[in-house]
PDB file of C-alpha atoms in Angstrom:
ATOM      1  CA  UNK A  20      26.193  -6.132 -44.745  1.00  0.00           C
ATOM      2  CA  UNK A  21      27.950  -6.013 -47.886  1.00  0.00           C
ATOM      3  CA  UNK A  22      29.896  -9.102 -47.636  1.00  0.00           C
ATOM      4  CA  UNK A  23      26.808 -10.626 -46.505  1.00  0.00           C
ATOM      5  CA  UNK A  24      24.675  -9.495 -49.647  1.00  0.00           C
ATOM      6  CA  UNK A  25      28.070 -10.428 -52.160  1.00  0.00           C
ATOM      7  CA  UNK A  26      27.953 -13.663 -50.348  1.00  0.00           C
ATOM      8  CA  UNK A  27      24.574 -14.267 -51.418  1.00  0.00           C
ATOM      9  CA  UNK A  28      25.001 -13.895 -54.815  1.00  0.00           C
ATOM     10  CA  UNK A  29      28.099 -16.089 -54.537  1.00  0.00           C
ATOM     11  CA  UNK A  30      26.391 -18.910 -53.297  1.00  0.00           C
ATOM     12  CA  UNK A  31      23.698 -18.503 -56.127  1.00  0.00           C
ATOM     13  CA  UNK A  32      25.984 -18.342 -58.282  1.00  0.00           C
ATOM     14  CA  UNK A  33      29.124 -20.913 -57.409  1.00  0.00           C
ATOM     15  CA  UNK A  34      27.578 -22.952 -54.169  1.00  0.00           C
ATOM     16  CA  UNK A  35      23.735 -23.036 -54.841  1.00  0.00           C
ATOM     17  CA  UNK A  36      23.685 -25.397 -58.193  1.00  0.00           C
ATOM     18  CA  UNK A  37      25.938 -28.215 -56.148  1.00  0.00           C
ATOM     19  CA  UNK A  38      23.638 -27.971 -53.035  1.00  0.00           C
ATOM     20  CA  UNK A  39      19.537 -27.812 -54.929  1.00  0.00           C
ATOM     21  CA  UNK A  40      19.547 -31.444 -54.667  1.00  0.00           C
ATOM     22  CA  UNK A  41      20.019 -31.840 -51.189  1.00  0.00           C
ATOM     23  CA  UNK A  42      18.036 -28.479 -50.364  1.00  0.00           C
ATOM     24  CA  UNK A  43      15.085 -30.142 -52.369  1.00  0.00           C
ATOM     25  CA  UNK A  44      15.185 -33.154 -50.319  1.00  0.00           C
ATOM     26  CA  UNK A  45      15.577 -31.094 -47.047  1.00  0.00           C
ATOM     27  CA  UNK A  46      12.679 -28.959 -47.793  1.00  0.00           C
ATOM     28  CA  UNK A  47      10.670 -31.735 -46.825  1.00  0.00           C
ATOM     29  CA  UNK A  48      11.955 -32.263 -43.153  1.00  0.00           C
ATOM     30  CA  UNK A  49      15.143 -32.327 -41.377  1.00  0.00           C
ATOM     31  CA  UNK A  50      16.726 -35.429 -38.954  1.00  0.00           C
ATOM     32  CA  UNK A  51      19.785 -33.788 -37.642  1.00  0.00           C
ATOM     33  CA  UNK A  52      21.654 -36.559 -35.671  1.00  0.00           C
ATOM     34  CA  UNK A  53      22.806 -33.709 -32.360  1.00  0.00           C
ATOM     35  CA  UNK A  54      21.915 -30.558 -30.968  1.00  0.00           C
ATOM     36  CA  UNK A  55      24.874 -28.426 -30.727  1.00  0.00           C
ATOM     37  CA  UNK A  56      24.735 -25.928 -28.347  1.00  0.00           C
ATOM     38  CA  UNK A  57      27.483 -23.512 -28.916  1.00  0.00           C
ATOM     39  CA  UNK A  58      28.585 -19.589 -28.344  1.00  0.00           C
ATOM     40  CA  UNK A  59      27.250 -16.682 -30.504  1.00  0.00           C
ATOM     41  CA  UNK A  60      30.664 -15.941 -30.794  1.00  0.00           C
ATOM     42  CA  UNK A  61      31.521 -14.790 -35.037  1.00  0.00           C
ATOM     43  CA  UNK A  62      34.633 -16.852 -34.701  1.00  0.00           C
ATOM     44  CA  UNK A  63      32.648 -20.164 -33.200  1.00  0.00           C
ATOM     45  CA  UNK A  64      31.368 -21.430 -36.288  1.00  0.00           C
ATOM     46  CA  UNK A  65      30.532 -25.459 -35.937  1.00  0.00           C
ATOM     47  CA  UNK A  66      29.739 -26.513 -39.364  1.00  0.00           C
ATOM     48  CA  UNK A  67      33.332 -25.595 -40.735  1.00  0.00           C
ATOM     49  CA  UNK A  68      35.378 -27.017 -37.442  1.00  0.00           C
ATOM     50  CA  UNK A  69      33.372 -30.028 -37.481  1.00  0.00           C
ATOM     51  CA  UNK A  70      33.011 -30.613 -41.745  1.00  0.00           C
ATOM     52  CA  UNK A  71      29.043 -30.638 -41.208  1.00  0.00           C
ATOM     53  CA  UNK A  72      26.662 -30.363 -44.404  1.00  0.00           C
ATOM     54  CA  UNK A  73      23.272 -29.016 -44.043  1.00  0.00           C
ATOM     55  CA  UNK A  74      20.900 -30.654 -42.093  1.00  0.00           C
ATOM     56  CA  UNK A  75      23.334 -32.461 -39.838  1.00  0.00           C
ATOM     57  CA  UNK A  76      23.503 -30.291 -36.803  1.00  0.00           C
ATOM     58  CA  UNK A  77      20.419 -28.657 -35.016  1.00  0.00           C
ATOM     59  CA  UNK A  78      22.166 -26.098 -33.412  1.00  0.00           C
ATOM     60  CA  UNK A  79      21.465 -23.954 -30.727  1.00  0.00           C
ATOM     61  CA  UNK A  80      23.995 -20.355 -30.273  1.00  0.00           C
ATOM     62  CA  UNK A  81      24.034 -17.781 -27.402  1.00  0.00           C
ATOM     63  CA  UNK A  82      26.056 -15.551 -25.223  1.00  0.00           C
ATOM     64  CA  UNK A  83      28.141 -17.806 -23.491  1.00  0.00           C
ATOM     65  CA  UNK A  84      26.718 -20.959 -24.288  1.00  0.00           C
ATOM     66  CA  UNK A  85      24.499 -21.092 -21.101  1.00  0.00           C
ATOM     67  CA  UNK A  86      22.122 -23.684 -20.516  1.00  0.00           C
ATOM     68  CA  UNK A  87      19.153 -22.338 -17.942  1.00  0.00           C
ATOM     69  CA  UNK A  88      18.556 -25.072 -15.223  1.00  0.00           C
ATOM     70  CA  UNK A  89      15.574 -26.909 -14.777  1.00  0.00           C
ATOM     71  CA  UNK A  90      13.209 -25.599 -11.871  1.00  0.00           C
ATOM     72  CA  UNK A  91      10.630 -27.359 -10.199  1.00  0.00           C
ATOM     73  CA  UNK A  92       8.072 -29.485 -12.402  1.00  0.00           C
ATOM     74  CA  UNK A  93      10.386 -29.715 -15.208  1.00  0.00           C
ATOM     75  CA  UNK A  94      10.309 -26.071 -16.398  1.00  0.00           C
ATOM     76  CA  UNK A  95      13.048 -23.359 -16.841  1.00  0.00           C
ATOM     77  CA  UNK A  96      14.247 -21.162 -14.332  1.00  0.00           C
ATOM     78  CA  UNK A  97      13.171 -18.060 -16.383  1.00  0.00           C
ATOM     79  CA  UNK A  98      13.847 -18.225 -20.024  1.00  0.00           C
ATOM     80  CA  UNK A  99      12.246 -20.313 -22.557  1.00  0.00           C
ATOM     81  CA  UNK A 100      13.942 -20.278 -26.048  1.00  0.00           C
ATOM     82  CA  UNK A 101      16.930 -22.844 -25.185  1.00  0.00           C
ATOM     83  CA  UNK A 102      14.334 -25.688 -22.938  1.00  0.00           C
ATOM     84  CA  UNK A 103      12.350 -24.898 -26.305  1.00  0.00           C
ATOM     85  CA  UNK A 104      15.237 -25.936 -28.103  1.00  0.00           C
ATOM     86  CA  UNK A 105      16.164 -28.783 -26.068  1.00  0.00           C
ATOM     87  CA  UNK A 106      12.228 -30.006 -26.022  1.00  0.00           C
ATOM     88  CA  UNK A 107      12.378 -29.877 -30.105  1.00  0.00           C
ATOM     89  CA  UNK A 108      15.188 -31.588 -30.540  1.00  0.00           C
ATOM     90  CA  UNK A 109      14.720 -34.495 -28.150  1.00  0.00           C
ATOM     91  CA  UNK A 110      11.084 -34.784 -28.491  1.00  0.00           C
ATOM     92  CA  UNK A 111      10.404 -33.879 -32.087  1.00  0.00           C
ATOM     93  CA  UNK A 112      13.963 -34.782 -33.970  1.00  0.00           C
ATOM     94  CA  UNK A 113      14.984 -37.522 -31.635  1.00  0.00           C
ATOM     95  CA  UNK A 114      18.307 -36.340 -31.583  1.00  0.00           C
ATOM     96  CA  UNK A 115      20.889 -39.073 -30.114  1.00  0.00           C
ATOM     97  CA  UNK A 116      23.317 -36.478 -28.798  1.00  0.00           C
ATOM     98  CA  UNK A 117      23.751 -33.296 -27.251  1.00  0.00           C
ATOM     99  CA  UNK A 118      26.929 -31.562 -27.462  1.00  0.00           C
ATOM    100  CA  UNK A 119      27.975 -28.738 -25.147  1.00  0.00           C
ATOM    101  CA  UNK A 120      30.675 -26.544 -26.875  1.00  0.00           C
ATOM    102  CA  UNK A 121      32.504 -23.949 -25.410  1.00  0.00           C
ATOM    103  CA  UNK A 122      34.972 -21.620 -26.845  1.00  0.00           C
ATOM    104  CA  UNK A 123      38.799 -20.595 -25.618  1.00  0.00           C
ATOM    105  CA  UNK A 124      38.560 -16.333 -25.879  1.00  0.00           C
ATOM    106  CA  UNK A 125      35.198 -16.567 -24.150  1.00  0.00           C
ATOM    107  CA  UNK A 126      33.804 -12.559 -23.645  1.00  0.00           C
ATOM    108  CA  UNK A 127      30.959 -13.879 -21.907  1.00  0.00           C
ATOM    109  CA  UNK A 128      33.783 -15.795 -19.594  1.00  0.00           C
ATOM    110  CA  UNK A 129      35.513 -12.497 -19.466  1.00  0.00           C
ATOM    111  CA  UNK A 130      32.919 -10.476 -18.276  1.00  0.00           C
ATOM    112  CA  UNK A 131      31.704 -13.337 -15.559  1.00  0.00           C
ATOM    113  CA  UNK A 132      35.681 -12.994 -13.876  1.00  0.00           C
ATOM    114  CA  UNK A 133      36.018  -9.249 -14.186  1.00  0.00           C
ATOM    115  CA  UNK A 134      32.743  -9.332 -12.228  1.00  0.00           C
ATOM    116  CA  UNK A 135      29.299  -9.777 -13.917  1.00  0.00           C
ATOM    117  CA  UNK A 136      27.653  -6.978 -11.480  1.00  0.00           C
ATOM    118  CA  UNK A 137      29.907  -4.135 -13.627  1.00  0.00           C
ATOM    119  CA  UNK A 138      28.132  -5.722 -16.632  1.00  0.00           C
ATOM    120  CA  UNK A 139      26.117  -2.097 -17.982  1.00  0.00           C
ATOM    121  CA  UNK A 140      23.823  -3.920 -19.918  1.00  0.00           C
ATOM    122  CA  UNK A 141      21.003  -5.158 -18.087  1.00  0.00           C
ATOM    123  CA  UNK A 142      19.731  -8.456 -20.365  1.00  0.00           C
ATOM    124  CA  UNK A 143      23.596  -9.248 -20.660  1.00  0.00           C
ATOM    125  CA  UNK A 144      24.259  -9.186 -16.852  1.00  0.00           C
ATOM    126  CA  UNK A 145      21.128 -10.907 -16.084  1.00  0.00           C
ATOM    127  CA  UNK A 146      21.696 -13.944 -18.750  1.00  0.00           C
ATOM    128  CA  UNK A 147      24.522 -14.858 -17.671  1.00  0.00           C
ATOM    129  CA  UNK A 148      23.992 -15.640 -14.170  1.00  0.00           C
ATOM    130  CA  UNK A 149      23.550 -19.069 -15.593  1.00  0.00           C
ATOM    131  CA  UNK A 150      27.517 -19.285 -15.647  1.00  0.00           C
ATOM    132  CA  UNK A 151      27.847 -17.836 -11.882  1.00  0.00           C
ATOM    133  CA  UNK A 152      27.967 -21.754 -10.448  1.00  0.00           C
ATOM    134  CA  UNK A 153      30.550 -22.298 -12.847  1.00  0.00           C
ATOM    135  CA  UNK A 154      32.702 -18.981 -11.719  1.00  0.00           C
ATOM    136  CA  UNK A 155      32.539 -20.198  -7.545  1.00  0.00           C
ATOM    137  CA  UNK A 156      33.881 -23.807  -8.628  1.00  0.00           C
ATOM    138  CA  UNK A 157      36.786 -22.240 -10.357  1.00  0.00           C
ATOM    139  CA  UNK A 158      37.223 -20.071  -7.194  1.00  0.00           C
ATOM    140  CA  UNK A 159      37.234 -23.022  -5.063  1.00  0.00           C
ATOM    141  CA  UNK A 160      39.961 -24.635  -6.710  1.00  0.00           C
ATOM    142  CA  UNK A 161      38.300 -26.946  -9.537  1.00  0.00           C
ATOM    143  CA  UNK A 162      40.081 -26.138 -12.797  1.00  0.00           C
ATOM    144  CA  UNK A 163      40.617 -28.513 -15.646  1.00  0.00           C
ATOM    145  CA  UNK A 164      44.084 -27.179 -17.077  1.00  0.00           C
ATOM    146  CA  UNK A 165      45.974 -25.156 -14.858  1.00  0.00           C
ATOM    147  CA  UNK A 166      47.815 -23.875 -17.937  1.00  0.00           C
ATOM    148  CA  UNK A 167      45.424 -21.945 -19.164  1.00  0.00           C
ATOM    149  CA  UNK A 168      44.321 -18.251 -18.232  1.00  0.00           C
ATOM    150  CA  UNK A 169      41.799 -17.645 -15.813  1.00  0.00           C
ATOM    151  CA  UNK A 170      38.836 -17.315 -18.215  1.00  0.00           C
ATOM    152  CA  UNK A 171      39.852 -19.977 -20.709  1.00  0.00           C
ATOM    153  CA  UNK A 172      39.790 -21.883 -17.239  1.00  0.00           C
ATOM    154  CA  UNK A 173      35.909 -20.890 -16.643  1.00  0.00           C
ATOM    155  CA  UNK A 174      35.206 -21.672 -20.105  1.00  0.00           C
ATOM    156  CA  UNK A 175      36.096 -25.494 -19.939  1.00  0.00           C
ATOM    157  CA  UNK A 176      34.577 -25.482 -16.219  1.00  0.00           C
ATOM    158  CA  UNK A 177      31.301 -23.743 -17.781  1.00  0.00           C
ATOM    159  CA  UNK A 178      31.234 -26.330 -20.050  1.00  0.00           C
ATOM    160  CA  UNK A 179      30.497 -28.861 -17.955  1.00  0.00           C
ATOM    161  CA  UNK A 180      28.121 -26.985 -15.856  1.00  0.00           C
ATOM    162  CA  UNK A 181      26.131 -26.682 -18.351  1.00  0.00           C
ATOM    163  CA  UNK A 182      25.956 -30.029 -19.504  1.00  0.00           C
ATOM    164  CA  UNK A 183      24.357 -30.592 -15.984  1.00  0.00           C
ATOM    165  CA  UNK A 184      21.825 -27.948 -16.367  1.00  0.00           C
ATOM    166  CA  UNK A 185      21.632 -29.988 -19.778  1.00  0.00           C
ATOM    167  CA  UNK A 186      20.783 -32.753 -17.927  1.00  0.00           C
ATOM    168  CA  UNK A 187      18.253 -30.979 -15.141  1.00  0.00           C
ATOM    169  CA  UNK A 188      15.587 -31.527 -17.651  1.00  0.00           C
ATOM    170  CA  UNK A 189      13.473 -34.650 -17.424  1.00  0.00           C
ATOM    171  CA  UNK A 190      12.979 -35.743 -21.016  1.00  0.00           C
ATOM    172  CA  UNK A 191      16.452 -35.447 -21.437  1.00  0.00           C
ATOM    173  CA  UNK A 192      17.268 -37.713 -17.775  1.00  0.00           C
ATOM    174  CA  UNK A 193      14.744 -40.202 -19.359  1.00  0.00           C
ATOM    175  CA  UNK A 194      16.478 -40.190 -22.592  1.00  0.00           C
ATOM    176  CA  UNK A 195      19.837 -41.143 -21.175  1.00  0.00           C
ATOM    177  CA  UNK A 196      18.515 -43.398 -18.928  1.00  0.00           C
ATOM    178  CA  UNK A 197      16.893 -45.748 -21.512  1.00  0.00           C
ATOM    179  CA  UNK A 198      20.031 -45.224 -23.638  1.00  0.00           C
ATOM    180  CA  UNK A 199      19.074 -43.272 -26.524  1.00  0.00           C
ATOM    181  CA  UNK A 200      20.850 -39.982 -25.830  1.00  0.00           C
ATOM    182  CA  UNK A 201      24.125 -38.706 -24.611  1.00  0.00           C
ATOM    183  CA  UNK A 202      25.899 -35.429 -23.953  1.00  0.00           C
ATOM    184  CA  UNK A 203      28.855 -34.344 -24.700  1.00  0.00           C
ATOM    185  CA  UNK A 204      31.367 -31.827 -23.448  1.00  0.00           C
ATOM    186  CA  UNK A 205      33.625 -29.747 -26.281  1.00  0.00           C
ATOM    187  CA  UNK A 206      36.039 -26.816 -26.236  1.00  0.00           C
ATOM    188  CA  UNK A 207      37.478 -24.926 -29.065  1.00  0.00           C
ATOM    189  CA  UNK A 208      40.628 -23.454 -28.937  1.00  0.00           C
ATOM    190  CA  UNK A 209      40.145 -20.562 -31.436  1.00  0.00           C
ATOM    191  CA  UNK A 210      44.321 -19.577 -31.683  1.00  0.00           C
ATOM    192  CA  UNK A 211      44.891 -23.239 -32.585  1.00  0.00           C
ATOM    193  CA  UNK A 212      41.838 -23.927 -34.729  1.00  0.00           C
ATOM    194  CA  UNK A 213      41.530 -27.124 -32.277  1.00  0.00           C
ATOM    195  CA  UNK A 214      38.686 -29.066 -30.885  1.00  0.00           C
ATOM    196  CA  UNK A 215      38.374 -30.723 -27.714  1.00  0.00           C
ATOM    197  CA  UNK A 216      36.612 -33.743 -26.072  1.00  0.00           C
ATOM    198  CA  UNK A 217      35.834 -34.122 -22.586  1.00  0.00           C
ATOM    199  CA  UNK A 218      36.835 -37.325 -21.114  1.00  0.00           C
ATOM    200  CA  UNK A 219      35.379 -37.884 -17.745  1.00  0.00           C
ATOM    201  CA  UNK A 220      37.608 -41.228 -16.600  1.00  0.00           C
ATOM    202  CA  UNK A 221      40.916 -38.341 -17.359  1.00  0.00           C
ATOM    203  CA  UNK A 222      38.597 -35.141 -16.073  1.00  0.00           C
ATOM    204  CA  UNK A 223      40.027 -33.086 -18.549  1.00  0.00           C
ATOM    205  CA  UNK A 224      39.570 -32.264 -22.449  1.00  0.00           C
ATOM    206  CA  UNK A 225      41.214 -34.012 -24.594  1.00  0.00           C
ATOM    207  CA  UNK A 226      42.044 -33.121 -28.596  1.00  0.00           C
ATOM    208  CA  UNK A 227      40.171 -34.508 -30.805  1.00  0.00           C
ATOM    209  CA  UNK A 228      43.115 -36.259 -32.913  1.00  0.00           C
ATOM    210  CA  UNK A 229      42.779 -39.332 -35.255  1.00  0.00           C
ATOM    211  CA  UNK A 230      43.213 -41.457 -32.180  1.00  0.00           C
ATOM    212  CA  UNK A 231      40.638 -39.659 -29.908  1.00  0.00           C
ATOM    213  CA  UNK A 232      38.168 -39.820 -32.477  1.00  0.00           C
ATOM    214  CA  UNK A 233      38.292 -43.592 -32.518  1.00  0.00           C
ATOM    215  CA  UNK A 234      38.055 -43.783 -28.660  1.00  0.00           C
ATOM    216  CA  UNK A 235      34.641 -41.545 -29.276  1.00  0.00           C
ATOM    217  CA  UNK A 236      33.504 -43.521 -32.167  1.00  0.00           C
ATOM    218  CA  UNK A 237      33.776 -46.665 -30.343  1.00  0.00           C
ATOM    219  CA  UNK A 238      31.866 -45.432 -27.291  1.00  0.00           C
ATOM    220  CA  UNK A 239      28.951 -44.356 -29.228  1.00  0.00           C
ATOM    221  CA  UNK A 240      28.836 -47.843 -31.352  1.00  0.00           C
ATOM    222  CA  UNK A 241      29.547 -50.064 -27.739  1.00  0.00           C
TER     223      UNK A 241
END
């Protein structure tokens, strides 16, 4: 709490007068271009890894990263705050991407292969039964990098599971079908400081380098 509170005053004093402007103008609405839906994770923070200013990135953090799956009639399979998210940002922002980030280091990954039913917490072990699916397709022999250790394994494969459950919601299947939204798979190596793309055509993540970034960019402008 005390770096938090000496942070403030900080910013006020240092960071504030450079930012007012933009604040000012923000004050009266936002237009973030993606939801980010990342880990809760302290060492996951988006807006440094990706050089993001205020306003940019409507962002969405939780244990895990997990995505709920769409039930029947286009509503949640139990909890409400991330469809609520996803509904905002599609419907009210218009957002033209969703990105799906995942972290290497993953505790909620950690806890899911040392056996979520040991989880003592009752809210934790429940939540993330939304990574389960994830956990039985690395068991049955789908893994992305072979090099990695078992969780950092689930991780990238939870990724992409939940860019599906992404996807189980109608607004957002009638967004990408017209052509007016995508979403995106991302993994952050946390000893490396790196950032990774998924690339479906290779079926693994690839670094985002200067040469990767291009490949992206030109994607999104095609």
């Amino acid at each position: 709490m005390k770096k938090l509170i000496e942070g403030i005053v900080e910013f006020r004093r240092n960071v504030r007068p450079g930012y007012k402007e933009a604040f000012g103008k923000l004050a009266t609405g936002q237009s973030p271009d993606t939801l980010f839906i990342a880990c809760s994770d302290s060492r996951v923070v988006p807006n440094l890894f990706a050089s993001t200013n205020p306003g940019d990135l409507f962002v969405l953090r939780n244990v895990g990263n997990l995505v709920p799956e769409c039930g029947n009639h286009g509503v949640s399979s139990g909890e409400e705050s991330e469809p609520a998210a996803i509904e905002f940002s599609v419907l009210s922002l218009n957002v033209a991407n969703i990105i799906v980030c995942g972290h290497s280091e993953c505790g909620a990954m950690r806890a899911l292969v040392a056996d979520r039913g040991k989880v003592s917490a009752p809210h934790l072990k429940s939540w993330l039964r939304h990574g389960d699916e994830a956990l039985a397709r690395l068991k049955s022999g789908i893994s992305l990098d072979s090099s990695l250790s078992y969780h950092n394994q689930l991780s990238q494969v939870n990724v992409l599971l939940q860019m599906e459950h992404v996807k189980s919601y109608p607004i957002v299947q009638k967004r990408i079908e017209e052509g007016t939204l995508g979403v995106h798979g991302w993994w952050f190596d946390l000893a490396k400081a790196d950032v990774y793309s998924y690339e479906e055509q290779q079926k693994k993540f690839t670094l985002i380098d200067e040469e990767e970034a291009a490949r992206i960019l030109e994607r999104l402008e095609s």
